[in-house]
mmCIF file with all atom_site columns, C-alpha atoms in Angstrom:
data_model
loop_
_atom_site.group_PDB
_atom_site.id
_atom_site.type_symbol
_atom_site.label_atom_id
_atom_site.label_alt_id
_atom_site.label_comp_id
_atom_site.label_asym_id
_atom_site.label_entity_id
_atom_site.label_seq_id
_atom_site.pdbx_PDB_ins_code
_atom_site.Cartn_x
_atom_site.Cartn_y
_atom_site.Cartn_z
_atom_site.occupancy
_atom_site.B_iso_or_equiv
_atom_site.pdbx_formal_charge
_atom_site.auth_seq_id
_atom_site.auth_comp_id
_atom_site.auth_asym_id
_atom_site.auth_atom_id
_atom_site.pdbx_PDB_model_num
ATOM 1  C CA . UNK A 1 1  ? -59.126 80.622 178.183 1.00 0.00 ? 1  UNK A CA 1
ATOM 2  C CA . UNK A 1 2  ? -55.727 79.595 177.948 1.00 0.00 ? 2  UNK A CA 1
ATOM 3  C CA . UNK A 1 3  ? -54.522 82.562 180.503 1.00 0.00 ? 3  UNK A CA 1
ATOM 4  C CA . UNK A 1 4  ? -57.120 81.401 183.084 1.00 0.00 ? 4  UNK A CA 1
ATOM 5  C CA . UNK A 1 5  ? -56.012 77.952 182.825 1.00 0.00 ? 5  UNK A CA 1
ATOM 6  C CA . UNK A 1 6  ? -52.499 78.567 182.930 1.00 0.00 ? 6  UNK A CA 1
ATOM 7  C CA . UNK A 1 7  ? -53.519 81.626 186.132 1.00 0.00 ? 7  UNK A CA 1
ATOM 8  C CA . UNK A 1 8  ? -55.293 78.413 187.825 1.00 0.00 ? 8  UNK A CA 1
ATOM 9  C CA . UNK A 1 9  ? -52.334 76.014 187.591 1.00 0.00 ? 9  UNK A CA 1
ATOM 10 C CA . UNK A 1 10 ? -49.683 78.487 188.795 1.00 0.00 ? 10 UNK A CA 1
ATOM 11 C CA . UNK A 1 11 ? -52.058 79.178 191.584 1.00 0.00 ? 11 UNK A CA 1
ATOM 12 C CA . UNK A 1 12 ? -52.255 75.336 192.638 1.00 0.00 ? 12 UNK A CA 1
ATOM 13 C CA . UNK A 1 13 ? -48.890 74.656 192.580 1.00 0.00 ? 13 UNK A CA 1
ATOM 14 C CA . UNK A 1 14 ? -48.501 77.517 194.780 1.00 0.00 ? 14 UNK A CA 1
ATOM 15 C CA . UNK A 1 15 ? -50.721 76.377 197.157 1.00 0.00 ? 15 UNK A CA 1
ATOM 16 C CA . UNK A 1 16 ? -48.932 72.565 196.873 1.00 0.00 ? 16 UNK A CA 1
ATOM 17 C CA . UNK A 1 17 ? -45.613 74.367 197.536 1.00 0.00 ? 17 UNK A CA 1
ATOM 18 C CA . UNK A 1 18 ? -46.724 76.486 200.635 1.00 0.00 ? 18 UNK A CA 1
ATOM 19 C CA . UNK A 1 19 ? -48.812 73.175 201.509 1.00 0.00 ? 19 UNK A CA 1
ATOM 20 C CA . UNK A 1 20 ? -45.546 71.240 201.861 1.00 0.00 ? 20 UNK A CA 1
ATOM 21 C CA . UNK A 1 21 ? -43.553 73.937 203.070 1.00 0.00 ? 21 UNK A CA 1
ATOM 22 C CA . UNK A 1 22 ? -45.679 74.514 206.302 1.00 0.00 ? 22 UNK A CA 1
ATOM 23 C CA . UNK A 1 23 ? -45.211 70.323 206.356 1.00 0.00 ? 23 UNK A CA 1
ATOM 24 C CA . UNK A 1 24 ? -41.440 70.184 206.514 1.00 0.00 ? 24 UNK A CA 1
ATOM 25 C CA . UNK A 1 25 ? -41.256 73.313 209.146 1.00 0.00 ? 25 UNK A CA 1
ATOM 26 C CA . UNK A 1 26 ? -43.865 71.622 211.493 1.00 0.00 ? 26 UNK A CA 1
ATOM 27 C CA . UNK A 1 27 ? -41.998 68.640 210.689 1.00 0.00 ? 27 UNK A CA 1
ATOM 28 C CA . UNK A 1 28 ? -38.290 70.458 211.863 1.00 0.00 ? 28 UNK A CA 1
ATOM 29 C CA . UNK A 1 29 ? -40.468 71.796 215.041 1.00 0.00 ? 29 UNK A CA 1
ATOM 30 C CA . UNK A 1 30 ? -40.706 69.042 216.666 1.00 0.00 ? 30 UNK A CA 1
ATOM 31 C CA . UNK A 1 31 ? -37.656 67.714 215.518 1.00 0.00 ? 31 UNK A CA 1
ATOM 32 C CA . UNK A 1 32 ? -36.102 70.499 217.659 1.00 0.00 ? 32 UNK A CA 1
ATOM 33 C CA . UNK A 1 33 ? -38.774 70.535 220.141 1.00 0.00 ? 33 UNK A CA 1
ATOM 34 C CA . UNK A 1 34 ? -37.297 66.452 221.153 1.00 0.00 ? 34 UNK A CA 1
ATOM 35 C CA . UNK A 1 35 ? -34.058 67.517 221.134 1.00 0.00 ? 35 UNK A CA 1
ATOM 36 C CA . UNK A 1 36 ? -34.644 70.619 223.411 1.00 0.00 ? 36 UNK A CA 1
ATOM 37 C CA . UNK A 1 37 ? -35.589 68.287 226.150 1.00 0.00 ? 37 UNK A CA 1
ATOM 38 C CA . UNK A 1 38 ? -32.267 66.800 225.622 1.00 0.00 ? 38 UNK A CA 1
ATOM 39 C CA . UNK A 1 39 ? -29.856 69.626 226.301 1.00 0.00 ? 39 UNK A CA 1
ATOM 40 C CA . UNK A 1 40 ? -29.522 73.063 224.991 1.00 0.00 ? 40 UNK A CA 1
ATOM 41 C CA . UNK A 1 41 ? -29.363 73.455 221.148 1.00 0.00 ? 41 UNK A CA 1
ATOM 42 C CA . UNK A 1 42 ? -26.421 75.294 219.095 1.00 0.00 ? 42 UNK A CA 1
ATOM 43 C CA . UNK A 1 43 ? -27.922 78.287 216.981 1.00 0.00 ? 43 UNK A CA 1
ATOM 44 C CA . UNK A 1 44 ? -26.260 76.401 214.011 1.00 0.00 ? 44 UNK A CA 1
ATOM 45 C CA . UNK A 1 45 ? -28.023 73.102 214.732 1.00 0.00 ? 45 UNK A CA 1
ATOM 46 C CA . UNK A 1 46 ? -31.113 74.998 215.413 1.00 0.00 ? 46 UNK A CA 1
ATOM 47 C CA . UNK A 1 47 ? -30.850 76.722 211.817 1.00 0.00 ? 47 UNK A CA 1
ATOM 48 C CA . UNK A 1 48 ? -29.420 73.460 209.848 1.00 0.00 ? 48 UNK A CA 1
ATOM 49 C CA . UNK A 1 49 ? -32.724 71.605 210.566 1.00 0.00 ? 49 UNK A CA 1
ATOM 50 C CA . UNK A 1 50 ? -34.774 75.012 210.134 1.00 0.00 ? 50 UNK A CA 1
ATOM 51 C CA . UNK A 1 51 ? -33.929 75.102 206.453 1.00 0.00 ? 51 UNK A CA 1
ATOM 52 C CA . UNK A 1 52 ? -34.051 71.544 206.191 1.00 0.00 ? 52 UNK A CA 1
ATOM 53 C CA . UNK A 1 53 ? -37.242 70.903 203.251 1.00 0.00 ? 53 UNK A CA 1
ATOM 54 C CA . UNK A 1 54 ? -36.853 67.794 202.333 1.00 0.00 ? 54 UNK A CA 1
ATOM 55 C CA . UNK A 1 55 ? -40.075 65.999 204.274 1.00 0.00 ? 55 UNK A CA 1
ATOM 56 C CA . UNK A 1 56 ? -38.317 62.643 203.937 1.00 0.00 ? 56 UNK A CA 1
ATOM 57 C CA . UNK A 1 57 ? -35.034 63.265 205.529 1.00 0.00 ? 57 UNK A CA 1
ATOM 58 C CA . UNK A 1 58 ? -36.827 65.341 208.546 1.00 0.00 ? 58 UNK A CA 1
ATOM 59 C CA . UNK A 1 59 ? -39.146 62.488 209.075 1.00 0.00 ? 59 UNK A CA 1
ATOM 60 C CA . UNK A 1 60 ? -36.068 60.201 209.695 1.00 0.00 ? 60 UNK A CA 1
ATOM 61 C CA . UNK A 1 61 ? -34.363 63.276 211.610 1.00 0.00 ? 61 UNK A CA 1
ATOM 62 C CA . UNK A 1 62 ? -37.524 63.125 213.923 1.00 0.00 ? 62 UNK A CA 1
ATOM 63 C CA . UNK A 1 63 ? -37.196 59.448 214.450 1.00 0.00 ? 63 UNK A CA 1
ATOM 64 C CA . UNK A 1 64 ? -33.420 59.806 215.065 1.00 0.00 ? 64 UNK A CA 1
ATOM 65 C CA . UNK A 1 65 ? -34.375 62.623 217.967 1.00 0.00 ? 65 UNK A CA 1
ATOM 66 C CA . UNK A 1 66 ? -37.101 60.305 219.514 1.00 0.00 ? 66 UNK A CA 1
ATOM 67 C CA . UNK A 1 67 ? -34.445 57.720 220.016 1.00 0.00 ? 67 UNK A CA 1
ATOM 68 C CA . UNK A 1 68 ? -31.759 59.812 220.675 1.00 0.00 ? 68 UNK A CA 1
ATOM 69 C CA . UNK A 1 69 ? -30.162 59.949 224.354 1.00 0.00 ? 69 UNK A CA 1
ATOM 70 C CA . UNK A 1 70 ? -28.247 63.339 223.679 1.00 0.00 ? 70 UNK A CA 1
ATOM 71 C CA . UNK A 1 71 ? -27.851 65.798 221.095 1.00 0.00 ? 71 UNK A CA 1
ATOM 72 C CA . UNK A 1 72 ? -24.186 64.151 220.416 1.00 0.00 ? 72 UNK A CA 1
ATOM 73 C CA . UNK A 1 73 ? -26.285 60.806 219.851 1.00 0.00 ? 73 UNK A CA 1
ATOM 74 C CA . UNK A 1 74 ? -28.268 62.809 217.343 1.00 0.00 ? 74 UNK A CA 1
ATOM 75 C CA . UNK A 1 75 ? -25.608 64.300 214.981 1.00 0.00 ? 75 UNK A CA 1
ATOM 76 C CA . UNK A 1 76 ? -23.930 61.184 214.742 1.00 0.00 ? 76 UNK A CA 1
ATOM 77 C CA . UNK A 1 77 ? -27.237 59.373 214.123 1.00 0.00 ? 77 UNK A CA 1
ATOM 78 C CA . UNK A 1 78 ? -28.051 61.636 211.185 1.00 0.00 ? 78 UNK A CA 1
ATOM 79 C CA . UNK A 1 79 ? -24.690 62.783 210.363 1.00 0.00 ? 79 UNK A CA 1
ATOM 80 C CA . UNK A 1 80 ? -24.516 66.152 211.789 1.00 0.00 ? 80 UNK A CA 1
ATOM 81 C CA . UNK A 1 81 ? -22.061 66.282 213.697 1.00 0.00 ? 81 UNK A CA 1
ATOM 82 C CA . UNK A 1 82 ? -20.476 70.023 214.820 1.00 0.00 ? 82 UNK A CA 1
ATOM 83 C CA . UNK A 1 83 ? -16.807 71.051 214.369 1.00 0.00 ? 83 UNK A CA 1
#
């Protein structure tokens, strides 16, 4: 029926949105996991990447923190820099 089909849909794209949400906050992990071995992290960097979802802009993020030789180096790398 039209109900099921519309029941199965909603279903899949709820499993496509938890899919890639679970994908960007593994992906922020270890984004903060490389810069924790850099220094300590603010609670406001910490969050900002946290609630980051976009997969492509973490995946440069975690390149950025792989390079990076501080957490200053970071910020500026990716444009986060704290006031």
């Amino acid at each position: 029926s039209s109900f099921e089909r519309l029941l199965n849909k909603e279903k899949a794209d709820g499993r496509a949105e938890g899919w890639k949400d679970g994908r960007a906050k593994g992906k922020a992990e270890a984004v903060i996991e490389l810069l924790e071995d850099l220094g300590d992290l603010s609670d406001s960097l910490k969050a900002c990447i946290m609630e980051q979802t976009d997969l492509e802009l973490l995946k440069k993020w975690h390149k950025a923190a792989a390079k990076a030789k501080s957490i200053e180096e970071f910020e500026q790398a990716v444009g986060l820099v704290q006031v």
